[in-house]
XYZ file of N, CA and C in Angstrom:
231
model
N 13.473 -13.684 -3.771
C 13.427 -14.747 -2.722
C 13.953 -15.658 -2.607
N 14.661 -16.271 -1.417
C 14.874 -16.952 -1.017
C 13.466 -17.879 -0.792
N 13.427 -19.374 -1.924
C 12.534 -19.985 -1.618
C 11.981 -20.310 0.002
N 13.334 -21.001 1.162
C 13.085 -20.909 1.867
C 12.469 -19.734 3.133
N 12.708 -18.851 2.717
C 12.796 -17.430 3.289
C 10.913 -17.475 3.609
N 10.328 -17.700 1.963
C 9.286 -17.310 1.023
C 8.301 -18.578 1.671
N 9.129 -19.612 1.978
C 7.948 -20.132 2.387
C 7.449 -20.183 3.792
N 9.020 -20.001 5.186
C 8.612 -19.742 5.931
C 7.728 -18.165 6.701
N 8.362 -16.698 5.427
C 6.783 -16.197 5.315
C 5.968 -16.014 5.323
N 5.492 -17.136 3.302
C 4.485 -17.452 3.843
C 3.272 -17.905 4.628
N 3.986 -18.670 4.669
C 3.152 -19.381 6.147
C 2.983 -18.581 7.705
N 4.225 -18.177 8.154
C 3.691 -16.873 9.243
C 2.198 -16.006 8.345
N 2.438 -15.156 7.507
C 1.390 -15.018 6.691
C -0.039 -15.291 7.282
N -0.040 -16.771 6.931
C -1.272 -17.754 6.536
C -1.080 -17.365 7.586
N -0.607 -18.165 9.017
C -1.128 -18.233 10.270
C -1.847 -17.231 11.027
N -1.153 -16.141 10.627
C -1.879 -14.404 10.519
C -3.173 -14.176 10.699
N -3.174 -15.163 9.192
C -5.139 -14.309 9.435
C -5.099 -13.673 7.869
N -3.771 -13.849 6.952
C -3.425 -13.466 6.080
C -4.633 -13.932 4.562
N -5.878 -13.722 3.937
C -5.684 -14.438 2.603
C -4.924 -15.050 1.754
N -4.586 -15.721 0.693
C -3.823 -16.014 0.118
C -2.884 -14.826 -0.893
N -4.425 -14.660 -1.044
C -4.091 -13.166 -2.114
C -2.587 -12.325 -1.557
N -3.779 -11.784 -0.346
C -2.119 -11.153 0.526
C -1.608 -11.234 0.637
N -1.661 -12.353 0.496
C 0.085 -13.023 1.472
C 0.940 -13.841 -0.533
N 0.663 -13.215 -1.257
C 1.512 -13.615 -2.381
C 1.651 -11.973 -2.753
N 0.467 -10.799 -2.720
C 1.121 -9.618 -2.559
C 1.573 -9.053 -1.824
N 1.388 -9.318 -0.658
C 3.028 -8.769 0.383
C 4.172 -9.120 -0.185
N 4.626 -10.684 -0.887
C 5.736 -10.981 -0.729
C 6.350 -10.434 -2.118
N 5.201 -10.673 -3.300
C 5.568 -9.942 -4.357
C 5.831 -11.804 -4.974
N 5.629 -12.627 -4.882
C 4.816 -14.037 -5.622
C 4.372 -14.222 -6.657
N 4.556 -14.339 -7.591
C 4.244 -14.739 -8.768
C 2.332 -16.548 -8.543
N 2.221 -15.880 -9.671
C 0.758 -17.344 -9.919
C 1.106 -18.548 -8.890
N 2.726 -18.733 -9.781
C 2.302 -20.775 -9.357
C 3.234 -20.711 -8.237
N 4.174 -19.532 -8.223
C 5.140 -20.114 -6.232
C 3.848 -19.894 -5.542
N 3.079 -18.941 -5.389
C 2.067 -18.794 -4.928
C 0.786 -19.829 -4.536
N 0.779 -20.776 -5.678
C -0.440 -22.262 -5.891
C 0.495 -22.841 -4.731
N 2.131 -22.662 -5.088
C 2.784 -23.978 -4.557
C 2.724 -24.349 -2.969
N 3.330 -23.006 -2.643
C 3.299 -23.034 -0.849
C 2.179 -22.386 -0.694
N 0.958 -22.307 -1.149
C 0.284 -22.438 -1.008
C -0.591 -24.591 -0.678
N 0.033 -24.881 -1.467
C -0.300 -26.604 -1.440
C 0.027 -26.671 -0.704
N 1.888 -26.394 -0.182
C 2.775 -27.294 0.927
C 2.092 -26.376 2.067
N 1.391 -24.926 2.255
C 0.614 -24.577 3.280
C -0.319 -25.681 4.182
N -1.003 -26.329 3.224
C -2.231 -26.881 3.922
C -1.209 -28.720 3.848
N -0.435 -29.133 2.994
C -0.157 -30.150 3.341
C 1.005 -30.224 4.999
N 1.141 -29.084 5.081
C 2.019 -29.326 6.596
C 1.199 -28.728 7.483
N 0.750 -27.894 7.223
C 0.050 -26.962 7.922
C -2.322 -27.649 8.603
N -2.086 -28.500 7.100
C -3.664 -28.329 7.355
C -4.538 -29.774 8.580
N -3.537 -29.918 8.833
C -4.398 -30.985 10.025
C -5.067 -29.879 10.796
N -4.793 -30.265 12.144
C -5.040 -29.568 12.896
C -4.861 -28.043 13.873
N -4.092 -28.092 12.770
C -3.086 -26.264 12.554
C -3.560 -25.421 12.047
N -4.976 -25.433 11.306
C -4.934 -24.498 10.107
C -4.576 -24.026 10.491
N -4.890 -22.273 9.815
C -4.760 -21.024 10.488
C -5.875 -19.920 11.032
N -5.477 -19.752 11.514
C -6.434 -19.108 13.275
C -7.358 -17.866 13.075
N -7.057 -16.954 11.817
C -8.245 -16.673 10.943
C -8.499 -16.515 9.694
N -9.011 -18.361 9.102
C -9.176 -18.135 8.065
C -10.564 -17.843 6.950
N -10.871 -17.659 8.587
C -12.240 -16.662 7.530
C -11.859 -15.673 8.349
N -11.326 -14.649 8.760
C -10.917 -13.696 8.928
C -12.378 -12.598 8.898
N -12.283 -12.348 7.285
C -13.297 -10.743 7.240
C -14.352 -11.237 7.028
N -14.620 -12.332 7.457
C -16.060 -13.092 7.650
C -16.338 -12.486 8.823
N -15.335 -12.921 10.136
C -15.497 -12.918 11.565
C -15.601 -11.734 11.432
N -14.718 -10.461 11.320
C -14.706 -9.400 11.471
C -16.768 -8.500 11.650
N -17.143 -9.444 9.993
C -17.733 -8.747 9.823
C -19.314 -9.193 10.430
N -19.265 -9.959 10.991
C -20.293 -11.612 12.284
C -20.254 -9.908 13.493
N -18.587 -9.670 14.023
C -18.340 -9.402 15.220
C -19.323 -7.576 15.004
N -19.339 -6.939 13.779
C -19.519 -5.846 14.827
C -21.052 -5.538 14.648
N -21.304 -6.696 12.667
C -22.674 -6.867 13.623
C -23.352 -7.431 14.722
N -22.803 -7.898 15.714
C -22.878 -8.371 17.411
C -22.731 -6.504 17.994
N -22.377 -5.988 17.206
C -21.901 -4.985 18.187
C -20.583 -4.262 17.977
N -19.665 -4.799 17.615
C -18.215 -4.534 17.888
C -17.004 -5.199 18.789
N -15.581 -4.892 19.220
C -15.075 -5.137 19.568
C -15.080 -4.561 20.767
N -14.614 -5.500 21.879
C -14.959 -4.752 22.855
C -13.490 -3.543 23.032
N -13.249 -2.181 24.177
C -12.605 -1.008 23.609
C -11.881 -2.387 25.539
N -10.435 -1.741 25.204
C -10.108 -2.140 25.664
C -9.409 -1.162 27.262
N -9.510 -0.803 28.047
C -8.645 0.818 28.642
C -7.115 0.924 28.872
N -6.895 1.745 28.043
C -5.571 1.639 28.324
C -5.143 2.140 29.428
N -3.764 1.225 30.011
C -2.904 1.301 31.102
C -1.629 2.174 30.959
N -1.336 2.660 31.485
C -0.374 3.715 31.436
C 0.465 3.743 33.107
N 1.738 3.694 33.213
C 2.415 3.029 34.555
C 2.236 5.041 34.677
C-alpha cells in the first residue's frame, strides 16, 4: 500500500474511533509501519484534535451500564 494512502487511511480509522491494533489489522500493516503511523498520527493530530472515540470500548461499557443507547424511531417518507 502506498505510504500516503496508508497514512490517510490510518488517520481516518483512528479518528473514527478504531484502536491502533484494529487500524493496523484492517490495513494489513506490519508492526513497524503501524508504530510509525501512530507516532505521526499523534504528532500531527495529538493536540486538541484527538480521536473522538479514543476510549470507545470504555465509553460503550459505561453507556450500557446506564441503560444503553436511545433508540431513534425510523422515519420513512
